[in-house]
């Protein structure tokens, strides 16, 4: 199975000046665990995850004043729609993260998460006798 078959095409894109509270509210409303942060001044895209927000709040930072750009991962590993789920899972395991932005022709086409991969693998694995 390929990344294009598992990825979520519900992509939340925010700007670098969104507060963490705004980002969290948008992520909750869309039921996604990550937002793509588009920063035209920095020349690229990054990712803000629920873990990034949790770390900030856990450190006592104010989600109403902390901005997305201060917590965005910009050294991003991107997946291609034609990657296998094994390739995506390997990249996640190697990098220690749970979300990959999927680029198609250098544009965000979706996000694939560990949960997406498990959802695809679980039915196939349940049919195999133990």
N, CA and C atoms as an extended XYZ file, in Angstrom:
390
Properties=species:S:1:pos:R:3:atomname:S:1:resname:S:1:resid:I:1 pbc="F F F"
N         0.847       -1.176        0.000 N   UNK     1
C         0.000        0.000        0.000 CA  UNK     1
C         0.891        1.236        0.000 C   UNK     1
N         0.412        2.290       -0.614 N   UNK     2
C         1.203        3.513       -0.775 CA  UNK     2
C         0.718        4.634        0.139 C   UNK     2
N         1.593        5.604        0.354 N   UNK     3
C         1.271        6.764        1.177 CA  UNK     3
C         0.008        7.446        0.665 C   UNK     3
N        -0.138        7.561       -0.665 N   UNK     4
C        -1.328        8.244       -1.221 CA  UNK     4
C        -2.624        7.557       -0.792 C   UNK     4
N        -2.563        6.249       -0.500 N   UNK     5
C        -3.746        5.500       -0.082 CA  UNK     5
C        -4.084        5.717        1.387 C   UNK     5
N        -3.098        6.117        2.169 N   UNK     6
C        -3.290        6.232        3.616 CA  UNK     6
C        -3.376        7.668        4.111 C   UNK     6
N        -2.781        8.602        3.368 N   UNK     7
C        -2.656        9.975        3.863 CA  UNK     7
C        -4.006       10.666        4.001 C   UNK     7
N        -4.015       11.604        4.914 N   UNK     8
C        -5.182       12.468        5.067 CA  UNK     8
C        -5.009       13.646        4.131 C   UNK     8
N        -6.034       13.934        3.367 N   UNK     9
C        -5.985       15.097        2.492 CA  UNK     9
C        -6.595       16.322        3.163 C   UNK     9
N        -7.045       16.155        4.409 N   UNK    10
C        -7.501       17.292        5.206 CA  UNK    10
C        -6.233       17.921        5.774 C   UNK    10
N        -5.759       18.950        5.093 N   UNK    11
C        -4.503       19.593        5.465 CA  UNK    11
C        -4.815       20.942        6.088 C   UNK    11
N        -4.337       21.123        7.299 N   UNK    12
C        -4.485       22.405        7.975 CA  UNK    12
C        -3.201       23.194        7.774 C   UNK    12
N        -3.319       24.360        7.174 N   UNK    13
C        -2.173       25.238        6.975 CA  UNK    13
C        -2.398       26.498        7.790 C   UNK    13
N        -1.388       26.841        8.581 N   UNK    14
C        -1.467       28.056        9.395 CA  UNK    14
C        -0.252       28.921        9.082 C   UNK    14
N        -0.307       30.136        9.564 N   UNK    15
C         0.817       31.052        9.399 CA  UNK    15
C         1.711       31.041       10.621 C   UNK    15
N         2.898       31.591       10.507 N   UNK    16
C         3.847       31.581       11.614 CA  UNK    16
C         3.432       32.452       12.793 C   UNK    16
N         2.499       33.366       12.576 N   UNK    17
C         2.089       34.255       13.670 CA  UNK    17
C         0.817       33.795       14.371 C   UNK    17
N         0.308       32.638       14.017 N   UNK    18
C        -0.794       32.076       14.803 CA  UNK    18
C        -0.260       31.762       16.204 C   UNK    18
N        -1.069       32.019       17.210 N   UNK    19
C        -0.662       31.614       18.556 CA  UNK    19
C        -0.845       30.109       18.688 C   UNK    19
N        -0.215       29.539       19.697 N   UNK    20
C        -0.386       28.101       19.920 CA  UNK    20
C        -1.838       27.764       20.265 C   UNK    20
N        -2.518       28.671       20.967 N   UNK    21
C        -3.932       28.411       21.270 CA  UNK    21
C        -4.756       28.392       19.981 C   UNK    21
N        -4.513       29.338       19.088 N   UNK    22
C        -5.224       29.354       17.810 CA  UNK    22
C        -4.933       28.082       17.019 C   UNK    22
N        -3.669       27.688       16.980 N   UNK    23
C        -3.292       26.467       16.262 CA  UNK    23
C        -3.977       25.249       16.872 C   UNK    23
N        -3.975       25.164       18.192 N   UNK    24
C        -4.605       24.025       18.867 CA  UNK    24
C        -6.103       23.985       18.583 C   UNK    24
N        -6.756       25.135       18.596 N   UNK    25
C        -8.197       25.187       18.326 CA  UNK    25
C        -8.493       24.733       16.897 C   UNK    25
N        -7.678       25.180       15.952 N   UNK    26
C        -7.885       24.775       14.560 CA  UNK    26
C        -7.614       23.281       14.367 C   UNK    26
N        -6.566       22.781       15.022 N   UNK    27
C        -6.251       21.357       14.929 CA  UNK    27
C        -7.382       20.521       15.535 C   UNK    27
N        -7.899       20.954       16.660 N   UNK    28
C        -9.004       20.226       17.304 CA  UNK    28
C       -10.252       20.250       16.423 C   UNK    28
N       -10.554       21.406       15.839 N   UNK    29
C       -11.744       21.522       14.994 CA  UNK    29
C       -11.652       20.618       13.769 C   UNK    29
N       -10.458       20.478       13.211 N   UNK    30
C       -10.264       19.632       12.024 CA  UNK    30
C        -9.935       18.185       12.373 C   UNK    30
N        -9.750       17.943       13.673 N   UNK    31
C        -9.411       16.596       14.162 CA  UNK    31
C        -8.127       16.071       13.529 C   UNK    31
N        -7.096       16.942       13.553 N   UNK    32
C        -5.782       16.565       13.040 CA  UNK    32
C        -4.741       16.800       14.131 C   UNK    32
N        -3.648       16.074       14.060 N   UNK    33
C        -2.603       16.177       15.064 CA  UNK    33
C        -1.423       17.035       14.646 C   UNK    33
N        -1.519       17.643       13.464 N   UNK    34
C        -0.418       18.470       12.981 CA  UNK    34
C        -0.948       19.528       12.027 C   UNK    34
N        -0.233       20.633       12.001 N   UNK    35
C        -0.558       21.718       11.069 CA  UNK    35
C         0.684       22.045       10.265 C   UNK    35
N         0.490       22.297        8.991 N   UNK    36
C         1.576       22.772        8.148 CA  UNK    36
C         1.692       24.270        8.381 C   UNK    36
N         2.904       24.711        8.664 N   UNK    37
C         3.153       26.132        8.894 CA  UNK    37
C         3.835       26.684        7.649 C   UNK    37
N         3.137       27.575        6.980 N   UNK    38
C         3.669       28.196        5.763 CA  UNK    38
C         4.199       29.571        6.137 C   UNK    38
N         5.496       29.731        5.958 N   UNK    39
C         6.139       31.002        6.283 CA  UNK    39
C         6.832       31.533        5.035 C   UNK    39
N         6.163       32.408        4.282 N   UNK    40
C         6.758       32.918        3.044 CA  UNK    40
C         8.058       33.676        3.271 C   UNK    40
N         8.213       34.288        4.438 N   UNK    41
C         9.446       35.028        4.723 CA  UNK    41
C        10.627       34.100        4.980 C   UNK    41
N        10.341       32.916        5.511 N   UNK    42
C        11.413       31.950        5.794 CA  UNK    42
C        11.673       31.062        4.579 C   UNK    42
N        10.818       31.162        3.571 N   UNK    43
C        11.048       30.442        2.332 CA  UNK    43
C        10.714       28.969        2.360 C   UNK    43
N         9.749       28.585        3.144 N   UNK    44
C         9.413       27.175        3.132 CA  UNK    44
C         8.256       26.829        4.036 C   UNK    44
N         8.108       25.524        4.222 N   UNK    45
C         7.047       25.051        5.089 CA  UNK    45
C         7.653       24.211        6.200 C   UNK    45
N         6.964       24.233        7.316 N   UNK    46
C         7.355       23.440        8.467 CA  UNK    46
C         6.126       22.758        9.022 C   UNK    46
N         6.296       22.123       10.170 N   UNK    47
C         5.181       21.407       10.774 CA  UNK    47
C         5.129       21.721       12.267 C   UNK    47
N         3.917       21.918       12.748 N   UNK    48
C         3.646       22.116       14.165 CA  UNK    48
C         2.745       20.970       14.590 C   UNK    48
N         3.157       20.236       15.599 N   UNK    49
C         2.381       19.073       16.024 CA  UNK    49
C         1.796       19.288       17.414 C   UNK    49
N         0.871       18.398       17.758 N   UNK    50
C         0.282       18.446       19.092 CA  UNK    50
C         1.365       18.285       20.157 C   UNK    50
N         2.408       17.516       19.858 N   UNK    51
C         3.517       17.343       20.803 CA  UNK    51
C         4.230       18.667       21.038 C   UNK    51
N         4.422       19.464       19.982 N   UNK    52
C         5.077       20.766       20.126 CA  UNK    52
C         4.277       21.672       21.061 C   UNK    52
N         2.978       21.657       20.912 N   UNK    53
C         2.112       22.474       21.765 CA  UNK    53
C         2.156       21.966       23.202 C   UNK    53
N         2.110       20.658       23.372 N   UNK    54
C         2.155       20.049       24.703 CA  UNK    54
C         3.460       20.398       25.423 C   UNK    54
N         4.576       20.330       24.720 N   UNK    55
C         5.872       20.676       25.319 CA  UNK    55
C         5.875       22.129       25.786 C   UNK    55
N         5.371       23.022       24.960 N   UNK    56
C         5.330       24.438       25.314 CA  UNK    56
C         4.484       24.672       26.564 C   UNK    56
N         3.306       24.109       26.586 N   UNK    57
C         2.415       24.285       27.741 CA  UNK    57
C         3.037       23.647       28.982 C   UNK    57
N         3.656       22.487       28.808 N   UNK    58
C         4.312       21.805       29.925 CA  UNK    58
C         5.465       22.611       30.507 C   UNK    58
N         6.082       23.452       29.690 N   UNK    59
C         7.166       24.317       30.156 CA  UNK    59
C         6.644       25.606       30.776 C   UNK    59
N         5.325       25.741       30.862 N   UNK    60
C         4.732       26.922       31.483 CA  UNK    60
C         4.596       28.114       30.557 C   UNK    60
N         4.798       27.906       29.271 N   UNK    61
C         4.653       29.009       28.328 CA  UNK    61
C         3.169       29.288       28.081 C   UNK    61
N         2.867       30.524       27.761 N   UNK    62
C         1.488       30.965       27.565 CA  UNK    62
C         1.050       30.707       26.119 C   UNK    62
N         0.075       29.807       25.910 N   UNK    63
C        -0.366       29.509       24.546 CA  UNK    63
C        -1.044       30.690       23.855 C   UNK    63
N        -1.390       31.713       24.621 N   UNK    64
C        -1.995       32.895       24.011 CA  UNK    64
C        -0.953       33.885       23.484 C   UNK    64
N         0.294       33.715       23.882 N   UNK    65
C         1.337       34.627       23.400 CA  UNK    65
C         2.433       33.912       22.611 C   UNK    65
N         2.575       32.619       22.803 N   UNK    66
C         3.581       31.859       22.058 CA  UNK    66
C         3.127       31.707       20.610 C   UNK    66
N         4.017       31.999       19.684 N   UNK    67
C         3.687       31.943       18.260 CA  UNK    67
C         4.162       30.642       17.632 C   UNK    67
N         3.447       30.226       16.616 N   UNK    68
C         3.737       28.960       15.944 CA  UNK    68
C         5.171       28.883       15.455 C   UNK    68
N         5.691       29.980       14.898 N   UNK    69
C         7.037       29.914       14.307 CA  UNK    69
C         8.105       29.531       15.325 C   UNK    69
N         7.893       29.839       16.594 N   UNK    70
C         8.878       29.513       17.632 CA  UNK    70
C         8.879       28.027       17.978 C   UNK    70
N         7.873       27.306       17.531 N   UNK    71
C         7.735       25.890       17.890 CA  UNK    71
C         7.633       24.980       16.671 C   UNK    71
N         7.824       25.550       15.508 N   UNK    72
C         7.699       24.815       14.257 CA  UNK    72
C         8.982       24.062       13.934 C   UNK    72
N         8.826       22.831       13.509 N   UNK    73
C         9.960       22.073       12.993 CA  UNK    73
C        10.136       22.462       11.536 C   UNK    73
N        11.312       22.985       11.216 N   UNK    74
C        11.563       23.412        9.842 CA  UNK    74
C        12.481       22.441        9.094 C   UNK    74
N        13.165       21.584        9.833 N   UNK    75
C        14.010       20.557        9.227 CA  UNK    75
C        13.131       19.335        8.993 C   UNK    75
N        12.257       19.445        8.003 N   UNK    76
C        11.179       18.477        7.800 CA  UNK    76
C        11.600       17.385        6.816 C   UNK    76
N        11.204       16.156        7.139 N   UNK    77
C        11.323       15.047        6.196 CA  UNK    77
C         9.982       14.962        5.472 C   UNK    77
N        10.026       15.019        4.156 N   UNK    78
C         8.802       14.969        3.365 CA  UNK    78
C         8.652       13.579        2.749 C   UNK    78
N         7.410       13.157        2.598 N   UNK    79
C         7.108       11.897        1.917 CA  UNK    79
C         6.553       12.204        0.537 C   UNK    79
N         6.669       11.245       -0.342 N   UNK    80
C         6.063       11.337       -1.667 CA  UNK    80
C         4.838       10.429       -1.687 C   UNK    80
N         3.827       10.781       -2.465 N   UNK    81
C         2.627        9.939       -2.531 CA  UNK    81
C         2.924        8.500       -2.947 C   UNK    81
N         3.990        8.297       -3.707 N   UNK    82
C         4.311        6.963       -4.207 CA  UNK    82
C         5.178        6.152       -3.253 C   UNK    82
N         5.546        6.711       -2.110 N   UNK    83
C         6.280        5.922       -1.123 CA  UNK    83
C         5.399        4.778       -0.644 C   UNK    83
N         6.016        3.683       -0.272 N   UNK    84
C         5.266        2.611        0.391 CA  UNK    84
C         5.049        3.019        1.847 C   UNK    84
N         4.080        2.378        2.485 N   UNK    85
C         3.861        2.658        3.901 CA  UNK    85
C         5.066        2.212        4.721 C   UNK    85
N         5.754        1.179        4.248 N   UNK    86
C         6.969        0.734        4.935 CA  UNK    86
C         8.037        1.823        4.902 C   UNK    86
N         8.183        2.506        3.765 N   UNK    87
C         9.148        3.601        3.670 CA  UNK    87
C         8.769        4.740        4.616 C   UNK    87
N         7.491        5.082        4.653 N   UNK    88
C         7.027        6.157        5.536 CA  UNK    88
C         7.243        5.775        7.001 C   UNK    88
N         6.891        4.550        7.364 N   UNK    89
C         7.075        4.095        8.746 CA  UNK    89
C         8.556        4.088        9.112 C   UNK    89
N         9.407        3.688        8.184 N   UNK    90
C        10.843        3.693        8.428 CA  UNK    90
C        11.377        5.098        8.662 C   UNK    90
N        10.913        6.057        7.858 N   UNK    91
C        11.341        7.449        8.030 CA  UNK    91
C        10.890        7.984        9.383 C   UNK    91
N         9.666        7.642        9.783 N   UNK    92
C         9.154        8.092       11.082 CA  UNK    92
C         9.955        7.473       12.225 C   UNK    92
N        10.219        6.176       12.135 N   UNK    93
C        10.977        5.494       13.187 CA  UNK    93
C        12.396        6.058       13.270 C   UNK    93
N        13.008        6.275       12.144 N   UNK    94
C        14.380        6.798       12.111 CA  UNK    94
C        14.443        8.224       12.674 C   UNK    94
N        13.459        9.045       12.326 N   UNK    95
C        13.468       10.447       12.748 CA  UNK    95
C        12.818       10.699       14.096 C   UNK    95
N        12.069        9.726       14.614 N   UNK    96
C        11.415        9.897       15.906 CA  UNK    96
C        10.219       10.831       15.872 C   UNK    96
N         9.494       10.821       14.773 N   UNK    97
C         8.304       11.659       14.680 CA  UNK    97
C         7.123       10.835       14.184 C   UNK    97
N         5.914       11.433       14.284 N   UNK    98
C         4.684       10.695       13.982 CA  UNK    98
C         3.911       11.208       12.787 C   UNK    98
N         4.391       12.273       12.150 N   UNK    99
C         3.697       12.850       10.997 CA  UNK    99
C         4.696       13.161        9.892 C   UNK    99
N         4.260       12.931        8.657 N   UNK   100
C         5.046       13.317        7.486 CA  UNK   100
C         4.168       14.163        6.576 C   UNK   100
N         4.694       15.282        6.138 N   UNK   101
C         4.008       16.072        5.122 CA  UNK   101
C         4.260       15.385        3.785 C   UNK   101
N         3.200       15.199        3.021 N   UNK   102
C         3.306       14.561        1.715 CA  UNK   102
C         3.330       15.652        0.657 C   UNK   102
N         4.406       15.663       -0.118 N   UNK   103
C         4.545       16.649       -1.193 CA  UNK   103
C         4.299       15.989       -2.534 C   UNK   103
N         3.521       16.658       -3.343 N   UNK   104
C         3.282       16.231       -4.721 CA  UNK   104
C         3.583       17.437       -5.605 C   UNK   104
N         4.605       17.327       -6.435 N   UNK   105
C         5.065       18.447       -7.276 CA  UNK   105
C         5.414       19.666       -6.426 C   UNK   105
N         6.120       19.421       -5.338 N   UNK   106
C         6.597       20.459       -4.416 CA  UNK   106
C         5.490       21.224       -3.688 C   UNK   106
N         4.281       20.679       -3.684 N   UNK   107
C         3.167       21.295       -2.961 CA  UNK   107
C         2.609       20.299       -1.950 C   UNK   107
N         2.208       20.766       -0.759 N   UNK   108
C         1.612       19.851        0.213 CA  UNK   108
C         0.327       19.223       -0.329 C   UNK   108
N         0.286       17.907       -0.324 N   UNK   109
C        -0.887       17.178       -0.816 CA  UNK   109
C        -1.627       16.475        0.310 C   UNK   109
N        -0.960       16.347        1.451 N   UNK   110
C        -1.570       15.653        2.562 CA  UNK   110
C        -0.581       15.465        3.686 C   UNK   110
N        -1.048       14.777        4.705 N   UNK   111
C        -0.210       14.411        5.843 CA  UNK   111
C        -0.494       12.956        6.132 C   UNK   111
N         0.566       12.189        6.363 N   UNK   112
C         0.395       10.794        6.764 CA  UNK   112
C         0.945       10.664        8.181 C   UNK   112
N         0.187        9.989        9.016 N   UNK   113
C         0.566        9.828       10.416 CA  UNK   113
C         0.733        8.349       10.740 C   UNK   113
N         1.325        8.092       11.884 N   UNK   114
C         1.444        6.724       12.367 CA  UNK   114
C         0.052        6.098       12.445 C   UNK   114
N        -0.898        6.858       12.910 N   UNK   115
C        -2.277        6.347       13.026 CA  UNK   115
C        -2.834        5.937       11.663 C   UNK   115
N        -2.546        6.727       10.632 N   UNK   116
C        -2.999        6.385        9.277 CA  UNK   116
C        -2.407        5.048        8.827 C   UNK   116
N        -1.123        4.874        9.109 N   UNK   117
C        -0.450        3.637        8.709 CA  UNK   117
C        -1.022        2.450        9.467 C   UNK   117
N        -1.199        2.593       10.763 N   UNK   118
C        -1.771        1.505       11.565 CA  UNK   118
C        -3.165        1.147       11.066 C   UNK   118
N        -3.946        2.158       10.742 N   UNK   119
C        -5.302        1.929       10.243 CA  UNK   119
C        -5.278        1.066        8.979 C   UNK   119
N        -4.297        1.287        8.128 N   UNK   120
C        -4.183        0.500        6.893 CA  UNK   120
C        -3.657       -0.902        7.153 C   UNK   120
N        -2.702       -1.014        8.048 N   UNK   121
C        -2.086       -2.309        8.315 CA  UNK   121
C        -2.938       -3.215        9.195 C   UNK   121
N        -3.696       -2.660       10.111 N   UNK   122
C        -4.430       -3.470       11.095 CA  UNK   122
C        -5.382       -4.483       10.442 C   UNK   122
N        -6.217       -4.106        9.487 N   UNK   123
C        -7.133       -5.089        8.905 CA  UNK   123
C        -6.378       -6.249        8.230 C   UNK   123
N        -5.299       -5.952        7.536 N   UNK   124
C        -4.531       -7.008        6.868 CA  UNK   124
C        -3.894       -7.937        7.873 C   UNK   124
N        -3.403       -7.391        8.960 N   UNK   125
C        -2.738       -8.182        9.979 CA  UNK   125
C        -3.744       -9.036       10.775 C   UNK   125
N        -4.968       -8.576       10.921 N   UNK   126
C        -5.970       -9.333       11.658 CA  UNK   126
C        -6.376      -10.596       10.938 C   UNK   126
N        -6.242      -10.612        9.616 N   UNK   127
C        -6.660      -11.770        8.823 CA  UNK   127
C        -5.615      -12.884        8.834 C   UNK   127
N        -4.400      -12.577        9.230 N   UNK   128
C        -3.335      -13.576        9.251 CA  UNK   128
C        -3.473      -14.415       10.507 C   UNK   128
N        -3.552      -15.757       10.374 N   UNK   129
C        -3.667      -16.598       11.569 CA  UNK   129
C        -2.428      -16.474       12.446 C   UNK   129
N        -2.638      -16.494       13.736 N   UNK   130
C        -1.521      -16.342       14.675 CA  UNK   130
C        -0.788      -17.641       14.892 C   UNK   130
